[in-house]
PDB file of C-alpha atoms in Angstrom:
ATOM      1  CA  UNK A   1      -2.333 123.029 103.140  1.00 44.00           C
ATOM      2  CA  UNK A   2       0.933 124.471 104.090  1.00 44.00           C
ATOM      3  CA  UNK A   3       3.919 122.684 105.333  1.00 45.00           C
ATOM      4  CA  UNK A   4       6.033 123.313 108.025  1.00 47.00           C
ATOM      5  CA  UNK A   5       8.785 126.260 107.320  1.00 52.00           C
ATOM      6  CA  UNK A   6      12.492 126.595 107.332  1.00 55.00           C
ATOM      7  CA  UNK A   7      14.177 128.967 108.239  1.00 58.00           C
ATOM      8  CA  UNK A   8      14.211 131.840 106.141  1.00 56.00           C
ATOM      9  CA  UNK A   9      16.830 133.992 105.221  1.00 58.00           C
ATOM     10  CA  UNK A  10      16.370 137.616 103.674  1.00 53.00           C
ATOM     11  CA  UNK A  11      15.897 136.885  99.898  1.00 60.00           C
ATOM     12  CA  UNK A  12      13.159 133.178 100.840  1.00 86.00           C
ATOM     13  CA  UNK A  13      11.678 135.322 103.118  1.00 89.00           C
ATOM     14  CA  UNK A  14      11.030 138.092 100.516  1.00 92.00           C
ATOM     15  CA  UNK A  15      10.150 135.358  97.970  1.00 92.00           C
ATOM     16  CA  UNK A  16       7.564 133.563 100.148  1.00 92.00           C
ATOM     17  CA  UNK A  17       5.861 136.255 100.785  1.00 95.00           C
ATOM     18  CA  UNK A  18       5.520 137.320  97.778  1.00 95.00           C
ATOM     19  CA  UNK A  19       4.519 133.849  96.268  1.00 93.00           C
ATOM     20  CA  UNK A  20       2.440 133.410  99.120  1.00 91.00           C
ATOM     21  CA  UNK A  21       1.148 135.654 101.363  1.00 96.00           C
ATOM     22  CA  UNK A  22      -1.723 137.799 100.615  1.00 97.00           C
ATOM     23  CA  UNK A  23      -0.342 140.921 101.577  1.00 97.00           C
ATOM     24  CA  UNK A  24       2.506 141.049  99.374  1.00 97.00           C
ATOM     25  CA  UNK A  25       2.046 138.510  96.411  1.00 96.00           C
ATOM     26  CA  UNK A  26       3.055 139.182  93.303  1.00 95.00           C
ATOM     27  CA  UNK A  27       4.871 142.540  94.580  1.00 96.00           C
ATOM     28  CA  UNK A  28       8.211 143.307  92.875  1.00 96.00           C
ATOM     29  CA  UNK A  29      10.378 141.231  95.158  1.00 94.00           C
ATOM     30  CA  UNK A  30      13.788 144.001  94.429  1.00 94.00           C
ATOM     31  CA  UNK A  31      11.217 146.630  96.123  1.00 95.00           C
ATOM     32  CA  UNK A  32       9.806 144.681  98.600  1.00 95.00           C
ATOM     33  CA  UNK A  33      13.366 144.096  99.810  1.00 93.00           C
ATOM     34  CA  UNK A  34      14.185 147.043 100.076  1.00 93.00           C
ATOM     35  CA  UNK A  35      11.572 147.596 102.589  1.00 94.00           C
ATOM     36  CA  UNK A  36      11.632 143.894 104.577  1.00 92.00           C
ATOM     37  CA  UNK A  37      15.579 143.820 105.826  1.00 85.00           C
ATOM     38  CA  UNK A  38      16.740 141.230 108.184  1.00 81.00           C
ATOM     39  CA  UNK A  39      17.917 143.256 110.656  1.00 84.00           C
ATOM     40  CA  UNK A  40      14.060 144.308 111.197  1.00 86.00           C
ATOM     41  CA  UNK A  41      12.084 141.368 110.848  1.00 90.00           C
ATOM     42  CA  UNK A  42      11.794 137.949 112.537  1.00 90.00           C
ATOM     43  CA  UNK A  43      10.813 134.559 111.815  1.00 91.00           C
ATOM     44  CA  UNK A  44       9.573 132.691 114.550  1.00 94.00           C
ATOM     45  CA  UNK A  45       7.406 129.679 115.857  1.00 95.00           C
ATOM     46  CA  UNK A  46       4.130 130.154 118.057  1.00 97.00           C
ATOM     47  CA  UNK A  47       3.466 127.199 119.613  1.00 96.00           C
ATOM     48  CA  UNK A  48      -0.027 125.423 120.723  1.00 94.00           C
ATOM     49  CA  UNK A  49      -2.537 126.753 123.225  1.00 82.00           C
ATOM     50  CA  UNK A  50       0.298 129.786 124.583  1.00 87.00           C
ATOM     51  CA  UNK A  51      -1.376 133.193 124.169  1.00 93.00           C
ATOM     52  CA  UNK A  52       0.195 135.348 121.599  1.00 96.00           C
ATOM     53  CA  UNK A  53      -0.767 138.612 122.909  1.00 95.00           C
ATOM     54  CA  UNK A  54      -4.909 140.081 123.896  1.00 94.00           C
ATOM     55  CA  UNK A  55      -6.284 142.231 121.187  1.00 93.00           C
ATOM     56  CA  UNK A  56      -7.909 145.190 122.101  1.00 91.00           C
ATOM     57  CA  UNK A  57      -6.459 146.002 125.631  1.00 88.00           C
ATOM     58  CA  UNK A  58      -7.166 149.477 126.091  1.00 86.00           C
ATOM     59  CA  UNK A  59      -3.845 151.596 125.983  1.00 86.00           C
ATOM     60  CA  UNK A  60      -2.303 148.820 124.714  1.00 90.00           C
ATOM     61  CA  UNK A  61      -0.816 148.336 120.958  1.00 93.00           C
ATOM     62  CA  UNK A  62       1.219 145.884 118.875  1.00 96.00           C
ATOM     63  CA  UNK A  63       4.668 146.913 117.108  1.00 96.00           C
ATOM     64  CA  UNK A  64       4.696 144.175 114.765  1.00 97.00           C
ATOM     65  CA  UNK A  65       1.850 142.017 112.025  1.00 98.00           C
ATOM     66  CA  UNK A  66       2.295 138.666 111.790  1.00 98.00           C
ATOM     67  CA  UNK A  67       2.199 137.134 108.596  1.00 97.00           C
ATOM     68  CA  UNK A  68       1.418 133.428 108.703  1.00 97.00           C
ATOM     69  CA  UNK A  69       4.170 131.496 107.050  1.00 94.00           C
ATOM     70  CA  UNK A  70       2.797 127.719 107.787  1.00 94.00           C
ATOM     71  CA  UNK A  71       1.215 125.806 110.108  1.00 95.00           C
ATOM     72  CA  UNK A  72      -2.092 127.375 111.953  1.00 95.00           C
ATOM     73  CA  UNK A  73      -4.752 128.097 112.605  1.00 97.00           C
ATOM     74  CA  UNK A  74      -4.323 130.941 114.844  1.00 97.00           C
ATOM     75  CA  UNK A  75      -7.403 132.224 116.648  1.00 97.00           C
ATOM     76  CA  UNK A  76      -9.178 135.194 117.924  1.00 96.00           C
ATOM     77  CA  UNK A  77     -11.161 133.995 121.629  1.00 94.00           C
ATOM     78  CA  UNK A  78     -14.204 136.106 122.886  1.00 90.00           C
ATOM     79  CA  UNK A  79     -14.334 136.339 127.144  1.00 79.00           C
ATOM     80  CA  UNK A  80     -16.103 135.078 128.841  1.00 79.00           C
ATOM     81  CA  UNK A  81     -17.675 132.687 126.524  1.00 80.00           C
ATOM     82  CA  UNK A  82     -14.332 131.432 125.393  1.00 88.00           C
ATOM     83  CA  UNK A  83     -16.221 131.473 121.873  1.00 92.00           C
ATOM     84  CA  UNK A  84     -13.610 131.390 118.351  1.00 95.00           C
ATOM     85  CA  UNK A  85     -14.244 134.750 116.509  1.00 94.00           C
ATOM     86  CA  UNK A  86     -11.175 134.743 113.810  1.00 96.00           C
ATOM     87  CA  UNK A  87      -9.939 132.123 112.403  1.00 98.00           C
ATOM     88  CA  UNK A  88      -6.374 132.985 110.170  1.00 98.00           C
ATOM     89  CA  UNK A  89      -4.578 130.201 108.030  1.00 97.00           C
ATOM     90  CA  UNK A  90      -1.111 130.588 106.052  1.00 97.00           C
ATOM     91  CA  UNK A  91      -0.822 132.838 103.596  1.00 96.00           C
ATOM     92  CA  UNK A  92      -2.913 135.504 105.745  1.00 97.00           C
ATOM     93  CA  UNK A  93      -2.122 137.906 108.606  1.00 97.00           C
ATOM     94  CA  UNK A  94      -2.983 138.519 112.036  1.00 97.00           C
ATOM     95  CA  UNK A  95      -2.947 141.383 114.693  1.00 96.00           C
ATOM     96  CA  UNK A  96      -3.937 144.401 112.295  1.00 95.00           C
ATOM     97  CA  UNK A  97      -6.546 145.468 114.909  1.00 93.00           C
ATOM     98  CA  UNK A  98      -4.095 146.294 117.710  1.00 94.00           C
ATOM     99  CA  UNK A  99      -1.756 148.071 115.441  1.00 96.00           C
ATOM    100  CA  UNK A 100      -1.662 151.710 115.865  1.00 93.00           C
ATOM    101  CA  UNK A 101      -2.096 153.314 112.504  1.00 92.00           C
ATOM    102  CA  UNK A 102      -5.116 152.798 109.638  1.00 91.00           C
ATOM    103  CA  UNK A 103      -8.422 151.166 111.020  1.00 90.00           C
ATOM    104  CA  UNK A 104      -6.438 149.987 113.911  1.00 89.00           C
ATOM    105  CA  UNK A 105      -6.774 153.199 115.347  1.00 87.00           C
ATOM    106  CA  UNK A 106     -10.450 153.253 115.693  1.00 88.00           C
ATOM    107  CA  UNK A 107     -11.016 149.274 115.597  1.00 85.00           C
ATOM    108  CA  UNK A 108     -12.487 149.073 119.348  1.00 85.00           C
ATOM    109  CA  UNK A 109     -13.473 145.605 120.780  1.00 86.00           C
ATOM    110  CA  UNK A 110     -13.397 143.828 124.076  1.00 89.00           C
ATOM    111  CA  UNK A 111     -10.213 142.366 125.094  1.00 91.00           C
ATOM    112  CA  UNK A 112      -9.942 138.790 123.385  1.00 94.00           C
ATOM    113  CA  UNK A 113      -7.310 135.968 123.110  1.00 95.00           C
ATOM    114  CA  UNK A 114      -5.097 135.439 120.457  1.00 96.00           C
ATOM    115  CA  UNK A 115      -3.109 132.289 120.335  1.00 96.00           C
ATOM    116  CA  UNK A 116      -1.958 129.451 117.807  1.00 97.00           C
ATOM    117  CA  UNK A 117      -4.319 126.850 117.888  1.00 96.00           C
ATOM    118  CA  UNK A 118      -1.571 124.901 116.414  1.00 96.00           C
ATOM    119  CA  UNK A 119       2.040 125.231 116.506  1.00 96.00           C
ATOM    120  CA  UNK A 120       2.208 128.059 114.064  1.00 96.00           C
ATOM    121  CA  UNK A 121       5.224 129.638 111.716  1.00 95.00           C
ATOM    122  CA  UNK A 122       5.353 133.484 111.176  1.00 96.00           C
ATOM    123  CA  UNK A 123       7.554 136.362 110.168  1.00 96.00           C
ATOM    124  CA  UNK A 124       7.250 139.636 112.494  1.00 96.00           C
ATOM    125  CA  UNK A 125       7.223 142.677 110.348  1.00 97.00           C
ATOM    126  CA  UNK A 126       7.642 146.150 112.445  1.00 96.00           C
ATOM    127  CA  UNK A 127       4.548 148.640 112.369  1.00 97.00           C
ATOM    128  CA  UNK A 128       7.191 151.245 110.801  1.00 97.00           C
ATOM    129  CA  UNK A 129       7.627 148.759 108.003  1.00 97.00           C
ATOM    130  CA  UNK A 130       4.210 148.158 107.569  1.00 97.00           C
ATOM    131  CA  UNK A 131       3.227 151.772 107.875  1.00 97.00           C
ATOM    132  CA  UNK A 132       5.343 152.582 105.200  1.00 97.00           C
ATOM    133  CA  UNK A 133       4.156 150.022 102.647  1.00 97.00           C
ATOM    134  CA  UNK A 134       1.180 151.168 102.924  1.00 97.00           C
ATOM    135  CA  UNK A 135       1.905 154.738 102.583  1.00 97.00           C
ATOM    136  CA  UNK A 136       3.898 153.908  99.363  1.00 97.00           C
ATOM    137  CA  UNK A 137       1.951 150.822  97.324  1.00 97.00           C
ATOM    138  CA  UNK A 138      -2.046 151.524  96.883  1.00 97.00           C
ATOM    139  CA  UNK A 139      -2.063 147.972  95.968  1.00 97.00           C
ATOM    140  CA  UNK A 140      -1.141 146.886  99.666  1.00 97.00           C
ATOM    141  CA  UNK A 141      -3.019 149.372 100.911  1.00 97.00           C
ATOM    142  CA  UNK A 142      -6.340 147.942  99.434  1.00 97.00           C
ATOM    143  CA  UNK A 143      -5.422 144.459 100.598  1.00 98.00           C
ATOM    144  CA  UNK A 144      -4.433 145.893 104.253  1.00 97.00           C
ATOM    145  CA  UNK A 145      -7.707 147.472 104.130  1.00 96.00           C
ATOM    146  CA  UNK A 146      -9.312 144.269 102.994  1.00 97.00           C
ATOM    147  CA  UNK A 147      -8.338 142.679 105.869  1.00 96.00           C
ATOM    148  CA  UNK A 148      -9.972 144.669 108.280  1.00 95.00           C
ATOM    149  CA  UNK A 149     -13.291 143.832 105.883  1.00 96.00           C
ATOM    150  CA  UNK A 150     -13.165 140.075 105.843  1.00 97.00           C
ATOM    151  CA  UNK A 151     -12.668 140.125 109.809  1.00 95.00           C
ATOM    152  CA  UNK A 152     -16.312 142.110 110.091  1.00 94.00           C
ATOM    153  CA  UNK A 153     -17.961 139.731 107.578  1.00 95.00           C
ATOM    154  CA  UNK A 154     -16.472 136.783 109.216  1.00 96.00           C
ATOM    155  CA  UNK A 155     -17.976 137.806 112.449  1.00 92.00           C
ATOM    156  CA  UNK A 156     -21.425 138.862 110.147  1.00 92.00           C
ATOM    157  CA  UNK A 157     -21.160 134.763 109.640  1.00 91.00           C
ATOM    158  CA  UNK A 158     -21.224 133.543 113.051  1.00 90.00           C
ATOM    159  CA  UNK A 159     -24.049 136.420 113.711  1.00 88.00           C
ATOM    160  CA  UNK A 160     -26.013 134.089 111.416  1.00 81.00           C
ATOM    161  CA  UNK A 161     -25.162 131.289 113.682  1.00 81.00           C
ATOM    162  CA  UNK A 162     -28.473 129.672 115.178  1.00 83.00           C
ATOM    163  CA  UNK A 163     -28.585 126.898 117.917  1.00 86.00           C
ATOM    164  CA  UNK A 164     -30.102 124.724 115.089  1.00 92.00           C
ATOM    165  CA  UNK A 165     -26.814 122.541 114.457  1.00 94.00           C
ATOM    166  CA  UNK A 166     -26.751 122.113 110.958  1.00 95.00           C
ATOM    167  CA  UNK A 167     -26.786 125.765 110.012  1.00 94.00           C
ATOM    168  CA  UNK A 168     -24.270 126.821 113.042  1.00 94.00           C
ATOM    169  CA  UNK A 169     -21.837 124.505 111.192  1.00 96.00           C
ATOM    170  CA  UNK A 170     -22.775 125.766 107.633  1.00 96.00           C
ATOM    171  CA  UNK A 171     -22.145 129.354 109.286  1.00 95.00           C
ATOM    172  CA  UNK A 172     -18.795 128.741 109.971  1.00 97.00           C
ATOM    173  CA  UNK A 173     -18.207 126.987 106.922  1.00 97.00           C
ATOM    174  CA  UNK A 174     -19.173 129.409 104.797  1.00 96.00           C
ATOM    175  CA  UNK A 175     -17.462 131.917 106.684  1.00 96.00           C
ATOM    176  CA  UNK A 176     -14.121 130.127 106.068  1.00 98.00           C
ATOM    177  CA  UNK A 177     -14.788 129.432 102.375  1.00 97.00           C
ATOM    178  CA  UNK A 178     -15.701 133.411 101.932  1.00 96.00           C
ATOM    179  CA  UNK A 179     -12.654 134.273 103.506  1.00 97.00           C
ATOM    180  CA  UNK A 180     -10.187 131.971 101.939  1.00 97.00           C
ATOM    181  CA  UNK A 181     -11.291 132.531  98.652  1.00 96.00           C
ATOM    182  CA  UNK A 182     -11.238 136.581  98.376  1.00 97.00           C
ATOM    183  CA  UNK A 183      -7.685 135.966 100.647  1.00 97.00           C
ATOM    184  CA  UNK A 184      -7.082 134.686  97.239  1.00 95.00           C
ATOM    185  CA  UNK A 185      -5.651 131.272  99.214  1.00 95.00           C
ATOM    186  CA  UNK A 186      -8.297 128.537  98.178  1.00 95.00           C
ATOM    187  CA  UNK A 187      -9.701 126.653  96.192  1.00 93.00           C
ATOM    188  CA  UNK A 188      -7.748 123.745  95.024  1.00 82.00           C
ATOM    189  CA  UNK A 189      -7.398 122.969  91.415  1.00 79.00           C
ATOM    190  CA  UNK A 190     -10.613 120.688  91.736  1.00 88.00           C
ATOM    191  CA  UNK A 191     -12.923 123.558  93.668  1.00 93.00           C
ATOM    192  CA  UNK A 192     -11.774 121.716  97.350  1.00 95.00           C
ATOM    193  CA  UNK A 193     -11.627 124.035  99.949  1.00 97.00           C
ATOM    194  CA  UNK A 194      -9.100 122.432 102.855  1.00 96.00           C
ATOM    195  CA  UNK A 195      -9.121 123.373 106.312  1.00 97.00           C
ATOM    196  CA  UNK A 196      -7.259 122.179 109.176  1.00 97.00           C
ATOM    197  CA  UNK A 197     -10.608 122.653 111.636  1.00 98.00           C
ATOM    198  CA  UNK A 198     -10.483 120.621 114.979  1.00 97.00           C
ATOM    199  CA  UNK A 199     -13.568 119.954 116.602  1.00 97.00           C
ATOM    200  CA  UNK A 200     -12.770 122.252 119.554  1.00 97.00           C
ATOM    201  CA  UNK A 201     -12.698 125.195 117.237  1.00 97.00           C
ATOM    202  CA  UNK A 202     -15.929 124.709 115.886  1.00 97.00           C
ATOM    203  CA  UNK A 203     -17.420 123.996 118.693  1.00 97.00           C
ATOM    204  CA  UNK A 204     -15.951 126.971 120.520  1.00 95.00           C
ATOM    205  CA  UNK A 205     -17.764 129.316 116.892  1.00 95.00           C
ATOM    206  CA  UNK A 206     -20.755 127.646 116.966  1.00 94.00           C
ATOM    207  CA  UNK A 207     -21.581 127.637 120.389  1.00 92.00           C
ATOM    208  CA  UNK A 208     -22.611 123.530 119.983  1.00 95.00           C
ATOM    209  CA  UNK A 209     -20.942 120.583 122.319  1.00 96.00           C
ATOM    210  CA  UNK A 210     -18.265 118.334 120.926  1.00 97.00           C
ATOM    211  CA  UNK A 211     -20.716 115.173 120.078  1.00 97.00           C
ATOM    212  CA  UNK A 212     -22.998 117.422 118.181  1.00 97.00           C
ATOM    213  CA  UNK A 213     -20.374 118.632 115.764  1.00 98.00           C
ATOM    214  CA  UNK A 214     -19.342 115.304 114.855  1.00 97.00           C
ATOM    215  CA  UNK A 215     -22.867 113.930 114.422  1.00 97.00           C
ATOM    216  CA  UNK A 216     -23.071 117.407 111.613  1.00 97.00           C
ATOM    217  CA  UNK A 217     -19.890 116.814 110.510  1.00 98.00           C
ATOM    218  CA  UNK A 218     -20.943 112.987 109.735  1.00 97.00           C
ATOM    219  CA  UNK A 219     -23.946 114.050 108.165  1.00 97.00           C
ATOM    220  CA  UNK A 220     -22.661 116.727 105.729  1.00 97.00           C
ATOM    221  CA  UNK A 221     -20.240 114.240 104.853  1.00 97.00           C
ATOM    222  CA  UNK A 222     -23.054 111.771 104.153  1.00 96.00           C
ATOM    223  CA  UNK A 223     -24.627 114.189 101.718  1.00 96.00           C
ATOM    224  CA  UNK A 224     -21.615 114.909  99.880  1.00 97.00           C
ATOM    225  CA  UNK A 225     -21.286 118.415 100.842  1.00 97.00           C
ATOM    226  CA  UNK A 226     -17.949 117.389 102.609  1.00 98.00           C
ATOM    227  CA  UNK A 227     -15.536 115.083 101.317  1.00 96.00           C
ATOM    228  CA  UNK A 228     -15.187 111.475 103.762  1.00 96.00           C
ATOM    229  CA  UNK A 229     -11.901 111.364 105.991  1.00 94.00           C
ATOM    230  CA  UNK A 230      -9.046 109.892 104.465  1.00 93.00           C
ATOM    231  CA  UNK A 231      -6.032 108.324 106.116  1.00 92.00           C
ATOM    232  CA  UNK A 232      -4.155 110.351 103.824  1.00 91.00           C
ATOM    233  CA  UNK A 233      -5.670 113.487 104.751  1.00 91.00           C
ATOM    234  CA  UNK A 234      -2.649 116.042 105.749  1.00 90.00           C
ATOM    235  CA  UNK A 235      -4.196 115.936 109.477  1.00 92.00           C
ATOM    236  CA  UNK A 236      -6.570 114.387 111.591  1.00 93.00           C
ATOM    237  CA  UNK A 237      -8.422 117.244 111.426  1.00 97.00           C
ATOM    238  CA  UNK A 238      -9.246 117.916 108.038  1.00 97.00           C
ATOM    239  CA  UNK A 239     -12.380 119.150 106.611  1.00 98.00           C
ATOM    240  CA  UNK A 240     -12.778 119.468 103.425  1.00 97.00           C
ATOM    241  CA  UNK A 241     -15.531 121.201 101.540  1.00 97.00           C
ATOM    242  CA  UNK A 242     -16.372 119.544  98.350  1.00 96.00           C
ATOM    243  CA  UNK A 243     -19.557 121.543  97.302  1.00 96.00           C
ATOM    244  CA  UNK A 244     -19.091 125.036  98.927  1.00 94.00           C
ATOM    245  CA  UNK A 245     -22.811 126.022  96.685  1.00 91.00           C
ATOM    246  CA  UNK A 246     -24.508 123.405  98.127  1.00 90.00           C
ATOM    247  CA  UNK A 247     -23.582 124.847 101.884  1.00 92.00           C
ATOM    248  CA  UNK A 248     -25.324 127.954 101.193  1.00 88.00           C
ATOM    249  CA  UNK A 249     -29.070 125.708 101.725  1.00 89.00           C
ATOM    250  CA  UNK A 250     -27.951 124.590 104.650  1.00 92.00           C
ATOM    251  CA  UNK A 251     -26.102 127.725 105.860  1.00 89.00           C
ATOM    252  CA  UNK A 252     -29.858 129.787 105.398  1.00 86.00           C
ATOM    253  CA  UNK A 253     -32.278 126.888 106.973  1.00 82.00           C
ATOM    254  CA  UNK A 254     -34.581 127.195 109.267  1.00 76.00           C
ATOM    255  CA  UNK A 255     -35.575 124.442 112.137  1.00 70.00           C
ATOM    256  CA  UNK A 256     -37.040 121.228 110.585  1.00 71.00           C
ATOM    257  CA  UNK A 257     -35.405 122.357 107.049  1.00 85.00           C
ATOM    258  CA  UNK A 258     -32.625 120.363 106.955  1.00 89.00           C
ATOM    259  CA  UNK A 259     -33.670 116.495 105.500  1.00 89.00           C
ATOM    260  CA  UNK A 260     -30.804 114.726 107.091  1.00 91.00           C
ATOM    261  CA  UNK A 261     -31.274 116.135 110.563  1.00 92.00           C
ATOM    262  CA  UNK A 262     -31.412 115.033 113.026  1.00 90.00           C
ATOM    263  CA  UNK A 263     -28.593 112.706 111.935  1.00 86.00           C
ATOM    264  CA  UNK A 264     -29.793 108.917 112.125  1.00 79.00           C
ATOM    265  CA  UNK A 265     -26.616 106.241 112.550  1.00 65.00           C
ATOM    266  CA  UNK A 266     -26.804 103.760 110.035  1.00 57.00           C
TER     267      UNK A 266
END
């Protein structure tokens, strides 16, 4: 889980992205710089619940990618359902669709909110800066393109998203651990995948009410395919998948296939 960022000045900002955003890890950090300059980009701080711009206003285009520095999760809202479509954590991007060059020329949606869920850390880097990266290094190219890939199977997850409970969880679980992994971000040391996930947001993905997600959360904990909450869990909101296998049989049930459902209080 990421912790909340300084402020940066040219050479950090160069050398966090590098060590941790997906974008630009591991790129030669004397190159990179001479492409990321201070005078062009910006760090800054999106805070709760305050729209960050609407995706896919027709006409209408971004100048800059965001590239999550800590803090999160920013999401992508569907109208009028108000239903969570993209879900981005540190060490990922955000706002590719809306900028005018690549995919994001023919990427065509309906206008949806994106804001920071949570109070949120990023650097702004210009389209011209991202434009040229990508003309110049086929290794960001391929992850830029990537991108645009995990958002389509991330929204191929949630298509798999039935009213039965259990697996509309499971969907978005598995969604999260698909993504997160080939972002190259989790898992931990010990095969943990950690999300700060609120109970709003999956209930806004899977489409269930607030009382039901806790009853599935309670019960995949029960099973052991999440670990329990701990007080010294990094947030309140922490879920964290402990056997990311084992959420693929409940991710592909059927009604009546799930043992522990309807979840019993003991």
């Amino acid at each position: 889980m990421a912790t909340q960022a300084k402020h940066l000045t040219e050479p950090n900002i160069v050398k966090v992205l590098t060590q941790s955003n997906y974008l630009f890890r591991g790129l030669d950090e004397a190159w990179l710089s001479s492409y990321l300059r201070l005078d062009d980009i910006s760090q800054v701080k999106l805070y709760a619940s305050r729209p960050i711009y609407t995706a896919f206003q027709k006409g209408e285009t971004l100048d800059v990618l965001y590239a999550i520095v800590a803090g999160g999760p920013v999401v992508i809202r569907s109208t009028p359902l108000d239903r969570v479509i993209g879900i981005s954590y540190p060490g990922s991007c955000f706002g590719m669709q809306s900028l005018p060059f690549s995919y994001g020329l023919i990427c065509k949606a309906f206008p949806s909110l994106v804001e920071a869920y949570k109070t949120t850390d990023v650097v702004k880097i210009p389209v011209e800066t991202v434009e040229a990266l990508y003309e110049d290094s086929e290794v960001f190219r391929q992850r830029y393109d990537l991108l645009f890939e995990l958002q389509q199977k991330f929204q191929y997850h949630l298509l798999n998203c039935s009213t039965y409970p259990p697996q509309a969880v499971a969907a978005l679980l598995r969604a999260l651990v698909y993504q997160e992994r080939e972002l190259g971000n989790q898992p931990e040391t010990n095969a943990t995948y950690i999300f700060d996930l609120p109970i709003d947001v999956i209930a806004r993905a899977s489409q269930l009410n607030h009382r039901t997600v806790e009853q599935v959360i309670k019960g995949m904990r029960q099973v052991k395919l999440l670990a329990p909450a701990k007080a010294s869990d990094p947030s309140s909101d922490t879920i964290k998948v402990i056997d990311a296998e084992g959420l693929k049989e409940t991710y592909s049930a059927t009604r009546d296939k799930v043992s522990w459902w309807p979840l019993r209080d003991k």
